[in-house]
C-alpha cells in the first residue's frame, strides 16, 4: 500500500545514499539501505534508487551486500539495463575465495528474472557445479533450474542434464536433493526426473543422512518408482519402516503415502501400515500448533474412510478443547460421528450434548446435526437428547433440532412417533427459514399424528404477508395440501385461504406457479392429488447405509499428504443436513413414483412356478459357473443399476433370516464371492440386504427382504429379488444355489447355538 | 515448492515479503489478507486457494505467517516449515511479536534467503544457519521498574540467583559478538499440556497429557549433553520397570539427533544441542493419570425466580480475596474469574449472582461448563523428572544449567 509522502521519502533516501559522508560511514550507509528495503516491503516503489543501490553493492560488508542483492532481485525485471551494471560486481564475487560470498553472488545473480541474463550466468553456473564448496554447488544446481525457467522454450542442454544426474551421487545431501529438484523442473515436459532402479536404491540408502525436509521430498519423488518384484518391494518397505515412526510429521506422512502407494496390491500391508502409524498421527492431532493439529485431523478423516474401527478406542482424543478454534472443533465432531461404536456411544453423545449449548451458534447447530447423524444408528438415545434440547426454548437450538428430526425421520421412519410427540408446540421458538422449512415438512408428512398441525399451519398462513422467504412459502403450500389430504375437515378452510393468497396476491413467480399447480391438481380430483403427493417413498437404506462399508485404501491414498484433504472437499456437518436435504427430498419424491411403476410389474409376472421348477432341477448342476467378485462396485453405481434394471428373478427361499451378526453374514457371503453392500440393522423391520456378484461375464445384483408388509411371502421368510446385466439364466441359477446354501448353513448353524 | 513467503501483522501490514519463484503476483498478499479477514467461523482457514495459488498460513505471535504455492504440496511440510520459521525468528530476535519482526526484518530476510532457495527448503538447522547469518538482532526492552530492581542480581552475575528469570529464555541466541561470551546458559524445560474433562459428578471423564522436553541452548559450543530421566520411566502398557510407582507414558518419540543407546537400560538421552530451541522428546499419556487432576471444583447453582430484569446483568460477586477480579462478558455469555495467585493446597471460593431475563427451569441446563486455564510451575502430571543434566566437556566458567517444569492447561473443563 502506498503511503502519503512516498515521493518525499524516496527523494530523501536518494539524497542520503549519494551523500559521500554517508557512504564513508559504514553503519549509516547500511542503515539507509535498510530503510530502502523497509519501504520496499511496505509496497513503496523505490525502483528509482536502483543506480545508487548498484553503487552500494561494491562493498566488503556482507550484510550490506545481502540487502542490496535483495533489492536488486526485486527490481531487476523492471530495470534490466541498470541491472546489467551490477553483473560485473556479481561475477567478480563469484570468483571470491570465500565460498559464502561465491554462493551468495551466484544465487542472487540467478534470481535476476530478466531475459538477457542467461548469457552472463551460464559460465558461473557451470563452474559452480564443480566448485569444491558444497554450499556453492547447492546454489549452482538450483541455478540450472532457474536458468531453464528463464528460457523455457530452448532446447535442453544434455551435458547439463548429465552433470545433474551425476550430482545425485554428490556427498552433500542437499546437493543431491537439489539435483533431483532441478532435474524435475528442467525435464518437466518429458515427465520429470527418471527414477530407475539404481537411483531409487541410491536414494533409499541415502535417506538416513538427509534432514527431515529433504527426506519428505525424496519420499515424494520415490512415489514414481515401481519395484520390479515382490522381494524388492518388501525390501524397500522394511527400509522405510523406521520412518513411519518419525517424530517429524512431514516425514511420517510422506512415508505413509509412499507405503500405501507401493503396497497398492497388498491391502493387508496397507492396513498394517495404517495401524502402525495411528500413534504418530494421533500425536499430530494433539500437537501444540493448531494448524498442524488441523492437518492431522483431516488426514485421520481419510484413514477413517477405510478403517473406521482404528480410532474407536481413542475417541477421547477427539473431544473438543475449550480454546480450540471452530474449524478444528468441526472436524473433531465429524470424526466423532465416524468412529462411534457400541462401547463409546454413550460417552460420545454425552460429550456432543455438552457442545449443543455452546455460545457459538454454528458450533451448537453442528453438534446437534452430529447427534442426528449418530441417531441413524443409535436411535433412541439420540432422540432423548434432541427432545431434551427442545425444552431449552432457544431459537437456534430448536431450529437445528427440527432440521435434524426431519433428516432422521427420513432415514429411520420408526422414529416418527417420538419426533411427532416432540414437535408439538415448538413452533413459537422457530424464527429462521431453514427451521421453518423443516417444521413445515414434518407437519405435512406426519400431520396425521400431530394433533395441532392445522393450527400451526394456520399461524403460518396468518403471518404470510410478512414472510420473506419464498422457499418457506412453497414448503407451506406443499405441507398444507398434504395435510388437507389426511385431515380435510380441519384444513379445507385454511387451504382455501392459502391458495387464494398465493395465487391472487403473491408477487413471487415460483410461489404463484406452485400454488396454481396444486390448485389445478386438486381440481382434477382428490384421488389424483393423493396419488401424486403421497406416492410411495424411496428406500433410504439404499443411499445412506447404516454401518457404512469401508472404502478401499487406494481411493484416497493418492491424495494423502496433499492439500486436498485440508481444502474441505468433505462437506461440513451442517451443510449436509440443512441445505441439501430439502432438494433431495423433493427430487427423491418425484423420482420415486416413477421408480415404483418400473419395479412392480415384473415382480408379479416373473414369480411363476415354471421358473422355480426349472431352477430346482438345475440346482445341482449350477456349480459349473463360478462366482467372482471382480472389481468393486460403488454404492452409487449399484443404486443406479438397481433402479435401471428389471427384476430378472424373484423367489422366496423358505428360510428365515439367519440370526448371525451382520459381520458374520458379510464374511460368509464374501467366502463364496458375494459382496454385500448394505444391510439394515438387525432389528429393523422390514429387514433388507443388498449384494452383488459376478459370474460368467454378467453382473448379478440381489436384494434380500424379510418382513415387508406389502410382500406377503416375505413375512417370516427371506425373499430374494435378482437383477442382472447382461442376461444369463445359468449364472442366476448358480448364484441362487450358492446363496441358498450359505443361508441354509448359516441358519442351521444359528439354530444349533 | 513454495512460491512466496510473507509475514503480515494482524492489521494486514506487510512485514516481510519474499518472492522465490516470480510466478505469482505481488497482489497475492492483499488477496490473501482479504480472504482471511472475510472468513466466517466454519471454513477451514489453514489452506485457501485463489485461482491456481494455494495459501497456507499459520498464526503465531499474533502474526500471519503465510506461504503460497502453485503445487499440491504436502501440508505437513509447509505448516512445519512456517512453524520452524517462526521458531527461528523467535530464537534470533528473542521474542515473537510484531515489534520484534519489524525491527529485525533485515535479519529475517537473511534467514529466509539461506533457508529457502527457488522455493525449495535448504536447511533450517541453527547449527548451519549460524555460519551464514551476519545481521545482529535488535532487541527492544521496554523500560520497566522491574528490570531496575534486578540490575544488581543479574548485572553482577552473582551465583546467588537460583531461579532463572522468566525473561531469561526470551533473548536472542546470537548475543552480540562484541560482548564477551554473553551468558552461557542452557535451559531444559519439561512442558506438559493437560486436557481434562471432569463430569458433573466429579468423575474424571477424560485426561490427556501431551508433554515434551525442550532444550534452549545459548552455549556457543557443546559437544554432548546427557539428560537422565526417572529410572522407572516406562513406555506403553506392557512394560513396567522397577518396583516404585512407575512413570508411564503411552507413546514417545524423539528428535532425530537424540542418541538412545543408553535409554533402554539407564533412561539417559544423549544429544549435542545446537543453539536455539529444540524439542528433544514428545510423549503422550491418555486417561491414566498417576495423580489426581490439579484442580477440583465444587459448584452449586441455585435459582431464584424473583424480580425480573430485562438485561442480563452481574448483580453481585463475593470473592475470597481482593486481588481477584471477576467480570461478566456478555458477548461470550461467560463470567471471567481471574485469580493471580493460587497457592498449593488452598481452596478459593466465589459467589456470583446473575440476573437472567425469562429464566426457566431448562435454562439451568445451559449453565456451565467451567473452563480453567492455568500455568502450574514446578509440576508435571506424568511425574516425569530429570534426574541429572551433564555437559561434556565441562563448560568453562559460568555455564549455567536450568531445569524447569511447567504444566499448562490445554483445555480443562468441568461440567456442572
mmCIF file of N, CA and C in Angstrom, chain A residues 484-546:
data_model
loop_
_atom_site.group_PDB
_atom_site.id
_atom_site.type_symbol
_atom_site.label_atom_id
_atom_site.label_comp_id
_atom_site.label_asym_id
_atom_site.label_seq_id
_atom_site.Cartn_x
_atom_site.Cartn_y
_atom_site.Cartn_z
ATOM 1 N N UNK A 484 -54.168 -31.499 4.035
ATOM 2 C CA UNK A 484 -55.566 -31.483 3.596
ATOM 3 C C UNK A 484 -56.017 -32.882 3.197
ATOM 4 N N UNK A 485 -55.110 -33.637 2.591
ATOM 5 C CA UNK A 485 -55.472 -34.961 2.105
ATOM 6 C C UNK A 485 -55.808 -35.899 3.255
ATOM 7 N N UNK A 486 -55.121 -35.724 4.419
ATOM 8 C CA UNK A 486 -55.456 -36.634 5.504
ATOM 9 C C UNK A 486 -56.401 -36.018 6.541
ATOM 10 N N UNK A 487 -56.469 -34.699 6.618
ATOM 11 C CA UNK A 487 -57.419 -34.097 7.570
ATOM 12 C C UNK A 487 -58.230 -33.013 6.859
ATOM 13 N N UNK A 488 -59.078 -33.439 5.909
ATOM 14 C CA UNK A 488 -59.765 -32.459 5.061
ATOM 15 C C UNK A 488 -60.657 -31.497 5.847
ATOM 16 N N UNK A 489 -61.347 -32.013 6.861
ATOM 17 C CA UNK A 489 -62.317 -31.171 7.549
ATOM 18 C C UNK A 489 -61.661 -29.948 8.150
ATOM 19 N N UNK A 490 -60.529 -30.159 8.834
ATOM 20 C CA UNK A 490 -59.893 -29.042 9.510
ATOM 21 C C UNK A 490 -59.174 -28.116 8.536
ATOM 22 N N UNK A 491 -58.747 -28.700 7.421
ATOM 23 C CA UNK A 491 -57.827 -27.961 6.558
ATOM 24 C C UNK A 491 -58.501 -27.188 5.428
ATOM 25 N N UNK A 492 -59.707 -27.578 5.085
ATOM 26 C CA UNK A 492 -60.303 -27.051 3.857
ATOM 27 C C UNK A 492 -60.281 -25.513 3.822
ATOM 28 N N UNK A 493 -60.754 -24.952 4.929
ATOM 29 C CA UNK A 493 -60.825 -23.504 5.009
ATOM 30 C C UNK A 493 -59.449 -22.855 4.891
ATOM 31 N N UNK A 494 -58.541 -23.410 5.675
ATOM 32 C CA UNK A 494 -57.190 -22.850 5.724
ATOM 33 C C UNK A 494 -56.526 -22.912 4.356
ATOM 34 N N UNK A 495 -56.662 -24.084 3.736
ATOM 35 C CA UNK A 495 -56.018 -24.281 2.431
ATOM 36 C C UNK A 495 -56.592 -23.310 1.407
ATOM 37 N N UNK A 496 -57.893 -23.117 1.476
ATOM 38 C CA UNK A 496 -58.526 -22.182 0.556
ATOM 39 C C UNK A 496 -57.928 -20.789 0.689
ATOM 40 N N UNK A 497 -57.796 -20.352 1.929
ATOM 41 C CA UNK A 497 -57.226 -19.028 2.148
ATOM 42 C C UNK A 497 -55.809 -18.929 1.603
ATOM 43 N N UNK A 498 -55.054 -20.004 1.860
ATOM 44 C CA UNK A 498 -53.651 -20.002 1.432
ATOM 45 C C UNK A 498 -53.548 -19.924 -0.089
ATOM 46 N N UNK A 499 -54.322 -20.786 -0.763
ATOM 47 C CA UNK A 499 -54.245 -20.810 -2.226
ATOM 48 C C UNK A 499 -54.693 -19.474 -2.791
ATOM 49 N N UNK A 500 -55.734 -18.930 -2.200
ATOM 50 C CA UNK A 500 -56.229 -17.644 -2.678
ATOM 51 C C UNK A 500 -55.159 -16.568 -2.563
ATOM 52 N N UNK A 501 -54.528 -16.544 -1.399
ATOM 53 C CA UNK A 501 -53.481 -15.528 -1.226
ATOM 54 C C UNK A 501 -52.352 -15.728 -2.227
ATOM 55 N N UNK A 502 -51.909 -16.968 -2.346
ATOM 56 C CA UNK A 502 -50.717 -17.221 -3.173
ATOM 57 C C UNK A 502 -50.994 -16.958 -4.641
ATOM 58 N N UNK A 503 -52.215 -17.227 -5.069
ATOM 59 C CA UNK A 503 -52.496 -17.045 -6.492
ATOM 60 C C UNK A 503 -52.822 -15.584 -6.793
ATOM 61 N N UNK A 504 -53.546 -14.950 -5.887
ATOM 62 C CA UNK A 504 -54.016 -13.605 -6.187
ATOM 63 C C UNK A 504 -53.022 -12.521 -5.780
ATOM 64 N N UNK A 505 -52.391 -12.689 -4.610
ATOM 65 C CA UNK A 505 -51.642 -11.560 -4.083
ATOM 66 C C UNK A 505 -50.131 -11.742 -4.109
ATOM 67 N N UNK A 506 -49.693 -12.967 -4.252
ATOM 68 C CA UNK A 506 -48.253 -13.225 -4.154
ATOM 69 C C UNK A 506 -47.532 -12.654 -5.376
ATOM 70 N N UNK A 507 -46.370 -12.069 -5.137
ATOM 71 C CA UNK A 507 -45.629 -11.490 -6.253
ATOM 72 C C UNK A 507 -44.509 -12.418 -6.733
ATOM 73 N N UNK A 508 -44.142 -13.386 -5.931
ATOM 74 C CA UNK A 508 -43.061 -14.278 -6.343
ATOM 75 C C UNK A 508 -43.589 -15.329 -7.324
ATOM 76 N N UNK A 509 -42.970 -15.395 -8.495
ATOM 77 C CA UNK A 509 -43.452 -16.279 -9.557
ATOM 78 C C UNK A 509 -43.459 -17.738 -9.134
ATOM 79 N N UNK A 510 -42.370 -18.159 -8.498
ATOM 80 C CA UNK A 510 -42.244 -19.578 -8.160
ATOM 81 C C UNK A 510 -43.386 -19.993 -7.246
ATOM 82 N N UNK A 511 -43.646 -19.158 -6.244
ATOM 83 C CA UNK A 511 -44.700 -19.493 -5.285
ATOM 84 C C UNK A 511 -46.048 -19.534 -5.998
ATOM 85 N N UNK A 512 -46.275 -18.549 -6.885
ATOM 86 C CA UNK A 512 -47.558 -18.493 -7.557
ATOM 87 C C UNK A 512 -47.765 -19.714 -8.449
ATOM 88 N N UNK A 513 -46.704 -20.082 -9.171
ATOM 89 C CA UNK A 513 -46.811 -21.242 -10.048
ATOM 90 C C UNK A 513 -47.082 -22.500 -9.246
ATOM 91 N N UNK A 514 -46.374 -22.600 -8.118
ATOM 92 C CA UNK A 514 -46.569 -23.788 -7.286
ATOM 93 C C UNK A 514 -48.030 -23.833 -6.802
ATOM 94 N N UNK A 515 -48.547 -22.681 -6.358
ATOM 95 C CA UNK A 515 -49.923 -22.643 -5.868
ATOM 96 C C UNK A 515 -50.895 -23.017 -6.984
ATOM 97 N N UNK A 516 -50.640 -22.482 -8.179
ATOM 98 C CA UNK A 516 -51.510 -22.812 -9.313
ATOM 99 C C UNK A 516 -51.481 -24.298 -9.611
ATOM 100 N N UNK A 517 -50.301 -24.872 -9.521
ATOM 101 C CA UNK A 517 -50.173 -26.295 -9.805
ATOM 102 C C UNK A 517 -51.023 -27.103 -8.833
ATOM 103 N N UNK A 518 -50.893 -26.773 -7.540
ATOM 104 C CA UNK A 518 -51.678 -27.517 -6.549
ATOM 105 C C UNK A 518 -53.176 -27.298 -6.768
ATOM 106 N N UNK A 519 -53.511 -26.073 -7.116
ATOM 107 C CA UNK A 519 -54.916 -25.755 -7.332
ATOM 108 C C UNK A 519 -55.492 -26.619 -8.450
ATOM 109 N N UNK A 520 -54.772 -26.698 -9.555
ATOM 110 C CA UNK A 520 -55.250 -27.488 -10.700
ATOM 111 C C UNK A 520 -55.246 -28.967 -10.380
ATOM 112 N N UNK A 521 -54.264 -29.356 -9.609
ATOM 113 C CA UNK A 521 -54.173 -30.758 -9.213
ATOM 114 C C UNK A 521 -55.403 -31.125 -8.393
ATOM 115 N N UNK A 522 -55.769 -30.237 -7.455
ATOM 116 C CA UNK A 522 -56.937 -30.508 -6.619
ATOM 117 C C UNK A 522 -58.210 -30.504 -7.452
ATOM 118 N N UNK A 523 -58.239 -29.660 -8.486
ATOM 119 C CA UNK A 523 -59.405 -29.621 -9.374
ATOM 120 C C UNK A 523 -59.608 -30.960 -10.060
ATOM 121 N N UNK A 524 -58.518 -31.628 -10.381
ATOM 122 C CA UNK A 524 -58.629 -32.890 -11.108
ATOM 123 C C UNK A 524 -59.038 -34.032 -10.184
ATOM 124 N N UNK A 525 -59.221 -33.754 -8.927
ATOM 125 C CA UNK A 525 -59.754 -34.776 -8.031
ATOM 126 C C UNK A 525 -58.824 -35.079 -6.875
ATOM 127 N N UNK A 526 -59.400 -35.430 -5.757
ATOM 128 C CA UNK A 526 -58.613 -35.688 -4.554
ATOM 129 C C UNK A 526 -57.754 -36.936 -4.710
ATOM 130 N N UNK A 527 -58.319 -37.943 -5.373
ATOM 131 C CA UNK A 527 -57.559 -39.188 -5.514
ATOM 132 C C UNK A 527 -56.311 -38.980 -6.349
ATOM 133 N N UNK A 528 -56.471 -38.196 -7.421
ATOM 134 C CA UNK A 528 -55.313 -37.893 -8.256
ATOM 135 C C UNK A 528 -54.242 -37.201 -7.419
ATOM 136 N N UNK A 529 -54.681 -36.208 -6.660
ATOM 137 C CA UNK A 529 -53.745 -35.453 -5.841
ATOM 138 C C UNK A 529 -53.023 -36.380 -4.872
ATOM 139 N N UNK A 530 -53.790 -37.269 -4.283
ATOM 140 C CA UNK A 530 -53.196 -38.184 -3.307
ATOM 141 C C UNK A 530 -52.126 -39.032 -3.989
ATOM 142 N N UNK A 531 -52.448 -39.497 -5.203
ATOM 143 C CA UNK A 531 -51.507 -40.366 -5.915
ATOM 144 C C UNK A 531 -50.194 -39.621 -6.154
ATOM 145 N N UNK A 532 -50.318 -38.347 -6.500
ATOM 146 C CA UNK A 532 -49.106 -37.581 -6.817
ATOM 147 C C UNK A 532 -48.334 -37.221 -5.547
ATOM 148 N N UNK A 533 -49.064 -36.726 -4.553
ATOM 149 C CA UNK A 533 -48.369 -36.175 -3.380
ATOM 150 C C UNK A 533 -47.953 -37.243 -2.382
ATOM 151 N N UNK A 534 -48.797 -38.236 -2.191
ATOM 152 C CA UNK A 534 -48.483 -39.210 -1.162
ATOM 153 C C UNK A 534 -48.051 -40.541 -1.766
ATOM 154 N N UNK A 535 -47.434 -40.468 -2.927
ATOM 155 C CA UNK A 535 -46.944 -41.683 -3.555
ATOM 156 C C UNK A 535 -45.903 -42.339 -2.676
ATOM 157 N N UNK A 536 -45.562 -43.589 -3.010
ATOM 158 C CA UNK A 536 -44.609 -44.304 -2.164
ATOM 159 C C UNK A 536 -43.232 -43.634 -2.169
ATOM 160 N N UNK A 537 -42.538 -43.833 -1.075
ATOM 161 C CA UNK A 537 -41.221 -43.212 -0.909
ATOM 162 C C UNK A 537 -40.118 -44.178 -1.328
ATOM 163 N N UNK A 538 -38.995 -43.624 -1.686
ATOM 164 C CA UNK A 538 -37.851 -44.498 -1.965
ATOM 165 C C UNK A 538 -37.283 -44.983 -0.636
ATOM 166 N N UNK A 539 -36.455 -45.952 -0.731
ATOM 167 C CA UNK A 539 -35.930 -46.560 0.485
ATOM 168 C C UNK A 539 -34.584 -45.948 0.831
ATOM 169 N N UNK A 540 -34.519 -45.192 1.899
ATOM 170 C CA UNK A 540 -33.251 -44.512 2.212
ATOM 171 C C UNK A 540 -32.138 -45.475 2.598
ATOM 172 N N UNK A 541 -32.498 -46.704 2.930
ATOM 173 C CA UNK A 541 -31.429 -47.625 3.317
ATOM 174 C C UNK A 541 -30.512 -47.905 2.138
ATOM 175 N N UNK A 542 -30.995 -47.563 0.924
ATOM 176 C CA UNK A 542 -30.123 -47.736 -0.234
ATOM 177 C C UNK A 542 -29.049 -46.663 -0.286
ATOM 178 N N UNK A 543 -29.439 -45.424 0.026
ATOM 179 C CA UNK A 543 -28.494 -44.332 -0.153
ATOM 180 C C UNK A 543 -27.600 -44.169 1.061
ATOM 181 N N UNK A 544 -28.185 -44.111 2.226
ATOM 182 C CA UNK A 544 -27.334 -43.962 3.397
ATOM 183 C C UNK A 544 -27.326 -45.279 4.119
ATOM 184 N N UNK A 545 -26.156 -45.770 4.357
ATOM 185 C CA UNK A 545 -26.053 -47.115 4.866
ATOM 186 C C UNK A 545 -25.693 -47.054 6.323
ATOM 187 N N UNK A 546 -26.466 -47.726 7.096
ATOM 188 C CA UNK A 546 -26.085 -47.858 8.489
ATOM 189 C C UNK A 546 -24.886 -48.784 8.495
#
